[in-house]
Amino acid sequence: MKIVTAVAPVNIAVIKYWGKRDETLILPINDSISATLSLEHMCAKTSIVCSPDLTETKFWLNGELQPTDSKRFQNCLREIKKLVNPNLEYLSWNLSICSENNFPTAAGLASSAAGYACLVYALAKIYEINGNISSIARMGSGSACRSIFGGWVRWQMGNTTDGSDSLAVQIAPETHWPEMRVLVLVVNDKTKTYSSTSGMKTSVETSTLLKHRAANIVPQRTKEMITAIKNKDYKTFAKLTMQDSNQFHAVCLDTYPPCFYLNDTSRAIIELIHFYNQNKGETKVAYTFDAGPNACLYLLEKDVAEVIAMINYVFPPTSLKSDYFKGDTVPSKKLDEEFTEVLSKHCQPEGKLKYVIYTRVGRGPKILLDSQDHLLTESGIPKFL
Ligand SMILES: Nc1ncnc2c1ncn2[C@@H]1O[C@H](COP(=O)(O)OP(=O)(O)OP(=O)(O)O)[C@@H](O)[C@H]1O
Ligand SMILES: C[C@@](O)(CCOP(=O)(O)OP(=O)(O)O)CC(=O)O
């Protein structure tokens, strides 16, 4: 019997992946870049038991038994097993897999990235595989390949038809830009109606802007973004991040029929950030939005207190909310009166934001060794049962 428990982080792209050239292998039409977020506040946790006593392979996600015949799950398992010595006794043993996310699943908060990175990382430990497993995580969900590494990560699209060169590489470790902070503004934490997978498929089929973006914009932007990250050039980093998010959502509008991921609150956030940067006379905050209305703000630690105060003022929580801020302890600051006055025209009704997660750039997946952390008993039964 073997048992392994791993945790893996989410990542939020600053150059977006949107569009596949191969649906089965999950090969993208452009490079993408992301930061991996701290495991402390948002992570997937997966336990795997491999035992000769298990009569079938089972997989529970967030307490619910899942089908194990899904293509993505099977592809990850098959590709991992290809790297294992065929004479290894336990290669034929069944698996019990139990996973849970400590943040909303399928709500546009990159749960598939953390989830598949965690599954593949834990499988690699079970079968004692070393090397870059990001191309296997990619077959679970494209963005998952970037969650295999901490810090700043590039997913190189690659050129081969078998996908062997489509993998993630670290641009810089999590210690590289220690002042960088992240605020996730959760506008909606319910399961989204239109998945990234189907949205990007329709974009590939119908959007001419997507083709232009992949061929003429992203290659140069990727180079500029890598230089900005390496030089810790916040101003350039922020501008590229916002431009790329906006172009990705323009592609969504150019898709036929269009996919609407942003809502009125998302647009109010975009306006507020531009107003703030302009008012301060410098770029202090950058927004980015994935395939959903939730905003992810990248900003430097020195500006967090004021931005939090501004968010609190513009997006007042409903009076019932006691846990509005999750994650690291938020610093407090009073907005000066003059600024409060000009800000008042941006004020939104109560409750437009569900909650805010204050976090930072973090490390990649890790193994938890304490048996108390296992989600399964040694016989492969979920502890929640
Ligand atoms: N911990 C996990 N382990 C394995 N698979 C997971 C896990 N968490 C999520 N998934 C898979 O990812 C799917 C959700 O992916 P989806 O792309 O719809 O949402 P998301 O990743 O939260 O959003 P986005 O990719 O737009 O940020 C789930 O239905 C499940 O198949
Ligand atoms: C908007 C994005 O978050 C899209 C993520 O798409 P997924 O990785 O969830 O899609 P599949 O490969 O079909 O599983 C941008 C990004 O993370 O780069």
Short mmCIF file of C-alpha atoms and ligand atoms in Angstrom, two decimals:
data_model
loop_
_atom_site.label_atom_id
_atom_site.label_comp_id
_atom_site.label_asym_id
_atom_site.label_seq_id
_atom_site.Cartn_x
_atom_site.Cartn_y
_atom_site.Cartn_z
CA MET A 1 0.00 0.00 0.00
CA LYS A 2 1.19 3.50 -0.81
CA ILE A 3 -0.41 6.77 0.32
CA VAL A 4 0.47 10.32 -0.76
CA THR A 5 -1.13 13.71 -0.06
CA ALA A 6 -0.24 16.83 -2.04
CA VAL A 7 -1.38 20.45 -2.17
CA ALA A 8 -1.16 22.59 -5.31
CA PRO A 9 -1.71 26.30 -5.94
CA VAL A 10 -3.85 28.27 -8.38
CA ASN A 11 -2.25 30.59 -10.89
CA ILE A 12 -3.56 33.76 -12.48
CA ALA A 13 -2.39 34.58 -15.99
CA VAL A 14 -1.07 38.01 -16.93
CA ILE A 15 -0.75 36.91 -20.57
CA LYS A 16 -3.81 34.77 -21.22
CA TYR A 17 -4.10 31.32 -22.73
CA TRP A 18 -7.22 31.28 -24.90
CA GLY A 19 -7.51 28.84 -27.78
CA LYS A 20 -6.26 25.34 -28.59
CA ARG A 21 -4.67 23.99 -31.72
CA ASP A 22 -5.26 20.42 -30.47
CA GLU A 23 -8.31 19.71 -28.30
CA THR A 24 -7.25 16.25 -27.09
CA LEU A 25 -3.62 16.95 -26.23
CA ILE A 26 -4.57 20.48 -25.04
CA LEU A 27 -2.03 22.39 -27.12
CA PRO A 28 -2.45 26.19 -27.12
CA ILE A 29 -2.26 28.67 -29.98
CA ASN A 30 -0.09 31.07 -27.98
CA ASP A 31 2.31 31.27 -25.05
CA SER A 32 0.96 32.44 -21.69
CA ILE A 33 2.46 33.76 -18.45
CA SER A 34 1.13 33.63 -14.90
CA ALA A 35 1.99 34.08 -11.27
CA THR A 36 1.40 31.17 -8.92
CA LEU A 37 -0.52 32.26 -5.82
CA SER A 38 0.30 31.30 -2.24
CA LEU A 39 -0.83 27.85 -1.15
CA GLU A 40 -1.86 29.29 2.18
CA HIS A 41 -5.19 30.71 1.07
CA MET A 42 -6.21 28.97 -2.15
CA CYS A 43 -5.23 25.41 -2.93
CA ALA A 44 -6.33 21.98 -4.07
CA LYS A 45 -5.48 19.07 -1.78
CA THR A 46 -5.37 15.52 -3.13
CA SER A 47 -4.72 12.21 -1.40
CA ILE A 48 -4.05 9.01 -3.32
CA VAL A 49 -3.96 5.45 -2.01
CA CYS A 50 -2.51 2.77 -4.30
CA SER A 51 -3.23 -0.72 -3.02
CA PRO A 52 -3.65 -4.32 -4.25
CA ASP A 53 -6.78 -4.53 -2.07
CA LEU A 54 -8.72 -1.88 -4.04
CA THR A 55 -11.22 -3.49 -6.42
CA GLU A 56 -11.59 -0.40 -8.63
CA THR A 57 -10.15 3.08 -9.14
CA LYS A 58 -12.34 5.75 -7.53
CA PHE A 59 -12.15 9.54 -7.43
CA TRP A 60 -13.97 11.89 -5.04
CA LEU A 61 -13.96 15.66 -5.58
CA ASN A 62 -15.29 17.93 -2.84
CA GLY A 63 -17.12 15.01 -1.27
CA GLU A 64 -18.77 13.73 -4.46
CA LEU A 65 -17.84 10.56 -6.33
CA GLN A 66 -16.72 11.49 -9.88
CA PRO A 67 -16.72 9.39 -13.05
CA THR A 68 -13.18 8.09 -13.72
CA ASP A 69 -13.79 7.56 -17.43
CA SER A 70 -13.42 11.27 -18.29
CA LYS A 71 -10.92 11.81 -21.11
CA ARG A 72 -8.86 14.33 -19.18
CA PHE A 73 -8.54 12.18 -16.07
CA GLN A 74 -7.67 9.09 -18.14
CA ASN A 75 -5.11 11.00 -20.25
CA CYS A 76 -3.26 12.21 -17.14
CA LEU A 77 -3.21 8.71 -15.64
CA ARG A 78 -2.08 7.08 -18.89
CA GLU A 79 0.72 9.60 -19.52
CA ILE A 80 2.04 9.28 -15.96
CA LYS A 81 2.01 5.49 -16.21
CA LYS A 82 3.99 5.66 -19.48
CA LEU A 83 6.91 7.07 -17.47
CA VAL A 84 6.84 4.28 -14.90
CA ASN A 85 9.04 1.21 -15.09
CA PRO A 86 6.62 -1.42 -16.56
CA ASN A 87 7.93 -4.06 -14.15
CA LEU A 88 6.88 -2.04 -11.11
CA GLU A 89 4.55 -4.30 -9.13
CA TYR A 90 2.08 -1.64 -8.07
CA LEU A 91 1.53 -0.24 -11.58
CA SER A 92 -1.51 -2.53 -11.94
CA TRP A 93 -2.97 -1.75 -8.51
CA ASN A 94 -6.12 0.38 -8.35
CA LEU A 95 -6.19 3.90 -6.91
CA SER A 96 -8.40 5.69 -4.45
CA ILE A 97 -8.21 9.44 -5.06
CA CYS A 98 -9.82 12.10 -2.91
CA SER A 99 -9.50 15.83 -3.57
CA GLU A 100 -10.90 19.05 -2.21
CA ASN A 101 -10.47 22.73 -2.96
CA ASN A 102 -10.50 25.30 -0.18
CA PHE A 103 -12.05 27.87 -2.54
CA PRO A 104 -14.99 27.75 -5.02
CA THR A 105 -14.77 25.10 -7.75
CA ALA A 106 -15.60 25.88 -11.41
CA ALA A 107 -16.29 29.54 -10.60
CA GLY A 108 -13.55 31.08 -12.73
CA LEU A 109 -10.99 30.98 -9.92
CA ALA A 110 -8.66 28.47 -11.62
CA SER A 111 -9.80 25.39 -9.69
CA SER A 112 -9.04 23.16 -12.67
CA ALA A 113 -5.46 24.50 -12.71
CA ALA A 114 -4.84 23.73 -9.02
CA GLY A 115 -6.85 20.49 -9.20
CA TYR A 116 -5.07 18.84 -12.13
CA ALA A 117 -1.64 20.10 -11.02
CA CYS A 118 -2.32 18.48 -7.65
CA LEU A 119 -3.56 15.21 -9.15
CA VAL A 120 -0.56 14.87 -11.48
CA TYR A 121 1.94 15.93 -8.79
CA ALA A 122 0.52 13.36 -6.35
CA LEU A 123 0.48 10.62 -9.03
CA ALA A 124 4.11 11.42 -9.87
CA LYS A 125 5.01 10.92 -6.20
CA ILE A 126 3.06 7.66 -5.97
CA TYR A 127 4.92 6.27 -9.01
CA GLU A 128 8.26 7.95 -8.10
CA ILE A 129 8.58 9.97 -11.31
CA ASN A 130 10.96 12.92 -11.60
CA GLY A 131 11.28 15.57 -14.29
CA ASN A 132 9.00 18.20 -15.78
CA ILE A 133 5.48 16.80 -15.34
CA SER A 134 3.85 20.06 -16.50
CA SER A 135 3.03 18.63 -19.94
CA ILE A 136 1.03 15.87 -18.22
CA ALA A 137 -0.85 18.36 -16.00
CA ARG A 138 -1.57 20.25 -19.25
CA MET A 139 -3.62 17.29 -20.46
CA GLY A 140 -5.95 17.71 -17.46
CA SER A 141 -6.47 21.43 -18.03
CA GLY A 142 -4.19 23.70 -20.06
CA SER A 143 -3.63 26.26 -17.33
CA ALA A 144 -2.75 23.46 -14.85
CA CYS A 145 0.72 23.11 -16.40
CA ARG A 146 1.66 26.52 -14.97
CA SER A 147 0.62 25.50 -11.41
CA ILE A 148 3.39 22.86 -11.35
CA PHE A 149 5.86 25.67 -10.61
CA GLY A 150 5.94 28.48 -8.08
CA GLY A 151 6.70 32.13 -8.80
CA TRP A 152 6.42 33.47 -12.35
CA VAL A 153 5.75 30.86 -14.99
CA ARG A 154 5.63 30.72 -18.78
CA TRP A 155 3.73 28.05 -20.69
CA GLN A 156 5.63 27.66 -23.94
CA MET A 157 3.12 26.74 -26.61
CA GLY A 158 5.60 24.47 -28.42
CA ASN A 159 5.47 23.48 -32.07
CA THR A 160 5.45 19.69 -32.29
CA THR A 161 2.24 17.81 -33.09
CA ASP A 162 2.73 15.36 -30.20
CA GLY A 163 2.88 18.24 -27.67
CA SER A 164 6.21 17.14 -26.19
CA ASP A 165 7.53 20.73 -26.23
CA SER A 166 4.35 22.36 -24.89
CA LEU A 167 5.31 22.76 -21.25
CA ALA A 168 5.73 25.22 -18.42
CA VAL A 169 9.03 26.77 -17.34
CA GLN A 170 9.74 29.04 -14.40
CA ILE A 171 10.70 32.62 -15.34
CA ALA A 172 11.52 33.63 -11.76
CA PRO A 173 10.97 32.05 -8.33
CA GLU A 174 8.42 33.29 -5.79
CA THR A 175 11.19 35.15 -3.91
CA HIS A 176 12.05 37.26 -6.97
CA TRP A 177 9.54 40.10 -6.50
CA PRO A 178 8.77 39.99 -2.77
CA GLU A 179 6.77 43.24 -2.78
CA MET A 180 4.16 41.88 -5.20
CA ARG A 181 0.69 41.32 -3.71
CA VAL A 182 -2.58 40.00 -5.07
CA LEU A 183 -6.18 40.92 -4.25
CA VAL A 184 -8.85 38.62 -5.63
CA LEU A 185 -12.17 40.48 -5.74
CA VAL A 186 -14.85 37.81 -5.75
CA VAL A 187 -17.88 39.16 -7.60
CA ASN A 188 -19.53 35.75 -8.01
CA ASP A 189 -18.42 32.43 -6.54
CA LYS A 190 -21.13 30.29 -8.16
CA THR A 191 -20.38 27.76 -10.90
CA LYS A 192 -20.12 29.63 -14.18
CA THR A 193 -22.52 28.95 -17.00
CA TYR A 194 -20.05 28.97 -19.87
CA SER A 195 -16.81 27.03 -19.33
CA SER A 196 -13.39 28.20 -20.54
CA THR A 197 -13.10 24.98 -22.54
CA SER A 198 -16.21 25.58 -24.66
CA GLY A 199 -15.73 29.37 -24.78
CA MET A 200 -12.25 29.10 -26.25
CA LYS A 201 -13.36 26.41 -28.71
CA THR A 202 -16.00 28.77 -30.13
CA SER A 203 -13.42 31.60 -30.20
CA VAL A 204 -11.03 29.44 -32.26
CA GLU A 205 -13.85 28.60 -34.68
CA THR A 206 -15.20 32.12 -35.13
CA SER A 207 -12.92 34.96 -33.93
CA THR A 208 -10.59 36.60 -36.42
CA LEU A 209 -9.32 38.83 -33.60
CA LEU A 210 -8.11 35.68 -31.81
CA LYS A 211 -6.00 34.72 -34.84
CA HIS A 212 -4.52 38.21 -35.04
CA ARG A 213 -3.80 38.18 -31.30
CA ALA A 214 -2.03 34.81 -31.39
CA ALA A 215 0.02 35.59 -34.49
CA ASN A 216 0.86 39.26 -34.06
CA ILE A 217 0.35 40.39 -30.47
CA VAL A 218 1.20 37.68 -27.95
CA PRO A 219 4.72 36.78 -29.20
CA GLN A 220 6.05 40.33 -28.70
CA ARG A 221 3.97 40.91 -25.55
CA THR A 222 5.36 37.72 -24.00
CA LYS A 223 8.92 38.95 -24.50
CA GLU A 224 8.07 42.35 -23.02
CA MET A 225 6.31 40.74 -20.06
CA ILE A 226 9.28 38.49 -19.28
CA THR A 227 11.61 41.50 -19.34
CA ALA A 228 9.23 43.51 -17.13
CA ILE A 229 9.02 40.67 -14.58
CA LYS A 230 12.78 40.06 -14.59
CA ASN A 231 13.46 43.80 -14.09
CA LYS A 232 10.62 44.19 -11.56
CA ASP A 233 9.35 47.00 -13.78
CA TYR A 234 5.88 47.41 -12.26
CA LYS A 235 4.67 50.12 -14.64
CA THR A 236 5.28 48.01 -17.77
CA PHE A 237 4.09 44.82 -16.06
CA ALA A 238 0.82 46.50 -15.04
CA LYS A 239 0.11 48.01 -18.45
CA LEU A 240 0.75 44.73 -20.29
CA THR A 241 -1.38 42.81 -17.78
CA MET A 242 -4.38 45.12 -18.19
CA GLN A 243 -4.02 45.31 -21.97
CA ASP A 244 -3.86 41.55 -22.25
CA SER A 245 -6.91 41.02 -20.04
CA ASN A 246 -8.83 43.58 -22.09
CA GLN A 247 -7.78 41.99 -25.37
CA PHE A 248 -8.79 38.54 -24.14
CA HIS A 249 -12.28 39.87 -23.28
CA ALA A 250 -12.40 41.66 -26.66
CA VAL A 251 -11.79 38.25 -28.24
CA CYS A 252 -14.67 36.89 -26.17
CA LEU A 253 -16.91 39.61 -27.65
CA ASP A 254 -15.55 38.88 -31.12
CA THR A 255 -16.59 35.25 -30.65
CA TYR A 256 -19.84 34.29 -32.38
CA PRO A 257 -22.09 33.92 -30.48
CA PRO A 258 -20.19 36.13 -28.00
CA CYS A 259 -19.19 34.97 -24.51
CA PHE A 260 -19.84 37.54 -21.79
CA TYR A 261 -17.64 36.86 -18.81
CA LEU A 262 -17.42 40.38 -17.36
CA ASN A 263 -20.46 41.97 -15.72
CA ASP A 264 -21.34 45.51 -14.55
CA THR A 265 -19.35 45.07 -11.34
CA SER A 266 -16.28 43.89 -13.31
CA ARG A 267 -16.53 46.98 -15.50
CA ALA A 268 -16.94 49.21 -12.43
CA ILE A 269 -13.70 47.70 -11.07
CA ILE A 270 -11.87 48.40 -14.35
CA GLU A 271 -13.06 52.03 -14.32
CA LEU A 272 -12.12 52.44 -10.68
CA ILE A 273 -8.56 51.15 -11.21
CA HIS A 274 -7.95 53.46 -14.16
CA PHE A 275 -9.43 56.37 -12.20
CA TYR A 276 -7.17 55.54 -9.22
CA ASN A 277 -3.99 55.24 -11.31
CA GLN A 278 -4.78 58.51 -13.05
CA ASN A 279 -5.61 60.31 -9.82
CA LYS A 280 -2.31 59.18 -8.26
CA GLY A 281 -0.36 60.15 -11.37
CA GLU A 282 1.22 56.69 -11.65
CA THR A 283 0.23 53.08 -12.26
CA LYS A 284 -0.30 51.54 -8.84
CA VAL A 285 -2.76 48.73 -9.51
CA ALA A 286 -3.31 46.29 -12.40
CA TYR A 287 -6.46 44.24 -12.95
CA THR A 288 -6.90 41.01 -14.82
CA PHE A 289 -10.04 38.90 -15.38
CA ASP A 290 -10.23 35.22 -16.36
CA ALA A 291 -13.33 33.61 -17.83
CA GLY A 292 -15.62 35.07 -15.18
CA PRO A 293 -16.52 38.36 -13.49
CA ASN A 294 -13.97 38.06 -10.61
CA ALA A 295 -11.06 40.51 -10.66
CA CYS A 296 -7.50 39.74 -9.73
CA LEU A 297 -5.48 42.81 -8.81
CA TYR A 298 -1.67 42.79 -8.88
CA LEU A 299 -0.16 45.59 -6.79
CA LEU A 300 2.84 46.37 -4.60
CA GLU A 301 2.72 45.98 -0.83
CA LYS A 302 3.20 49.72 -0.20
CA ASP A 303 -0.10 50.47 -1.96
CA VAL A 304 -2.25 47.72 -0.43
CA ALA A 305 -3.58 49.68 2.56
CA GLU A 306 -4.91 52.55 0.46
CA VAL A 307 -6.36 50.26 -2.23
CA ILE A 308 -8.13 48.17 0.42
CA ALA A 309 -9.57 51.36 1.96
CA MET A 310 -10.74 52.45 -1.48
CA ILE A 311 -12.37 49.07 -2.21
CA ASN A 312 -14.12 49.15 1.17
CA TYR A 313 -15.44 52.60 0.41
CA VAL A 314 -16.52 51.99 -3.20
CA PHE A 315 -17.78 48.42 -2.67
CA PRO A 316 -19.24 48.40 0.84
CA PRO A 317 -19.89 44.89 2.18
CA THR A 318 -23.39 44.04 3.34
CA SER A 319 -23.70 44.69 7.06
CA LEU A 320 -24.00 40.95 7.74
CA LYS A 321 -20.56 40.13 6.37
CA SER A 322 -17.94 39.53 9.05
CA ASP A 323 -15.47 37.58 6.91
CA TYR A 324 -15.31 40.00 3.98
CA PHE A 325 -11.51 39.85 3.87
CA LYS A 326 -9.92 36.41 3.65
CA GLY A 327 -6.24 35.51 3.41
CA ASP A 328 -3.42 37.59 4.89
CA THR A 329 -4.34 40.25 7.45
CA VAL A 330 -5.22 43.42 5.59
CA PRO A 331 -3.49 46.64 6.61
CA SER A 332 -5.80 49.55 7.42
CA LYS A 333 -5.61 53.18 6.36
CA LYS A 334 -7.97 56.14 6.31
CA LEU A 335 -8.55 57.70 2.92
CA ASP A 336 -7.88 61.42 2.88
CA GLU A 337 -10.98 63.59 2.63
CA GLU A 338 -10.22 65.18 -0.71
CA PHE A 339 -9.72 61.79 -2.34
CA THR A 340 -12.88 60.39 -0.70
CA GLU A 341 -14.85 63.20 -2.24
CA VAL A 342 -13.71 62.54 -5.81
CA LEU A 343 -14.14 58.81 -5.24
CA SER A 344 -17.76 59.14 -4.20
CA LYS A 345 -19.05 59.13 -7.80
CA HIS A 346 -17.71 55.56 -8.18
CA CYS A 347 -19.57 54.23 -5.11
CA GLN A 348 -21.59 51.05 -5.67
CA PRO A 349 -24.55 49.64 -3.75
CA GLU A 350 -23.75 47.28 -0.85
CA GLY A 351 -22.86 43.66 -1.54
CA LYS A 352 -21.54 43.93 -5.11
CA LEU A 353 -18.42 42.07 -3.97
CA LYS A 354 -18.95 38.77 -2.14
CA TYR A 355 -15.53 38.86 -0.49
CA VAL A 356 -11.88 39.73 -1.07
CA ILE A 357 -8.87 37.39 -0.81
CA TYR A 358 -5.57 39.08 0.08
CA THR A 359 -2.66 36.92 -0.99
CA ARG A 360 0.76 36.90 -2.65
CA VAL A 361 2.93 35.03 -5.15
CA GLY A 362 3.87 31.61 -3.81
CA ARG A 363 5.61 28.28 -4.28
CA GLY A 364 4.58 25.30 -6.38
CA PRO A 365 2.93 22.06 -5.16
CA LYS A 366 4.21 20.20 -2.13
CA ILE A 367 3.75 16.87 -0.36
CA LEU A 368 2.21 16.78 3.12
CA LEU A 369 3.82 14.11 5.28
CA ASP A 370 1.65 14.25 8.42
CA SER A 371 -0.89 11.38 8.33
CA GLN A 372 -3.50 13.75 9.78
CA ASP A 373 -3.42 15.61 6.47
CA HIS A 374 -4.53 12.58 4.44
CA LEU A 375 -8.08 12.82 3.09
CA LEU A 376 -8.19 9.00 2.89
CA THR A 377 -7.67 6.19 5.38
CA GLU A 378 -4.95 3.67 4.52
CA SER A 379 -7.67 1.41 3.10
CA GLY A 380 -8.56 4.13 0.60
CA ILE A 381 -11.84 5.21 2.24
CA PRO A 382 -12.47 8.99 2.31
CA LYS A 383 -12.32 10.21 5.91
CA PHE A 384 -15.55 12.21 5.38
CA LEU A 385 -17.56 8.99 4.81
N1 LIG B 1 -9.21 19.39 -6.95
C1 LIG B 1 -9.51 18.98 -8.18
N2 LIG B 1 -9.04 17.78 -8.63
C2 LIG B 1 -9.30 17.36 -9.89
N3 LIG B 1 -10.05 18.05 -10.77
C3 LIG B 1 -10.54 19.24 -10.38
C4 LIG B 1 -10.30 19.76 -9.07
N4 LIG B 1 -10.91 20.96 -8.97
C5 LIG B 1 -11.52 21.18 -10.15
N5 LIG B 1 -11.32 20.16 -10.99
C6 LIG B 1 -11.84 20.00 -12.36
O1 LIG B 1 -11.95 21.26 -12.96
C7 LIG B 1 -13.31 21.51 -13.34
C8 LIG B 1 -13.61 23.01 -13.22
O2 LIG B 1 -12.90 23.65 -14.24
P1 LIG B 1 -13.40 25.00 -14.92
O3 LIG B 1 -12.41 25.39 -15.95
O4 LIG B 1 -14.85 24.83 -15.31
O5 LIG B 1 -13.44 26.04 -13.71
P2 LIG B 1 -12.27 26.86 -13.03
O6 LIG B 1 -10.98 26.14 -13.25
O7 LIG B 1 -12.66 27.10 -11.61
O8 LIG B 1 -12.31 28.20 -13.84
P3 LIG B 1 -11.19 28.88 -14.85
O9 LIG B 1 -10.42 27.77 -15.49
O10 LIG B 1 -12.00 29.66 -15.83
O11 LIG B 1 -10.39 29.76 -13.96
C9 LIG B 1 -14.13 20.66 -12.38
O12 LIG B 1 -15.39 20.37 -12.91
C10 LIG B 1 -13.25 19.41 -12.28
O13 LIG B 1 -13.40 18.58 -13.40
C1 LIG B 2 -9.10 32.50 -19.06
C2 LIG B 2 -8.04 31.47 -18.66
O1 LIG B 2 -8.14 31.27 -17.28
C3 LIG B 2 -8.31 30.20 -19.43
C4 LIG B 2 -8.03 28.94 -18.69
O2 LIG B 2 -8.53 27.86 -19.41
P1 LIG B 2 -8.48 26.37 -18.84
O3 LIG B 2 -7.08 25.97 -18.56
O4 LIG B 2 -9.46 26.23 -17.72
O5 LIG B 2 -9.03 25.59 -20.11
P2 LIG B 2 -8.85 24.07 -20.54
O6 LIG B 2 -7.46 23.89 -21.07
O7 LIG B 2 -9.90 23.82 -21.58
O8 LIG B 2 -9.08 23.24 -19.28
C5 LIG B 2 -6.69 32.07 -19.05
C6 LIG B 2 -5.44 31.46 -18.46
O9 LIG B 2 -5.48 30.89 -17.35
O10 LIG B 2 -4.39 31.60 -19.10
#
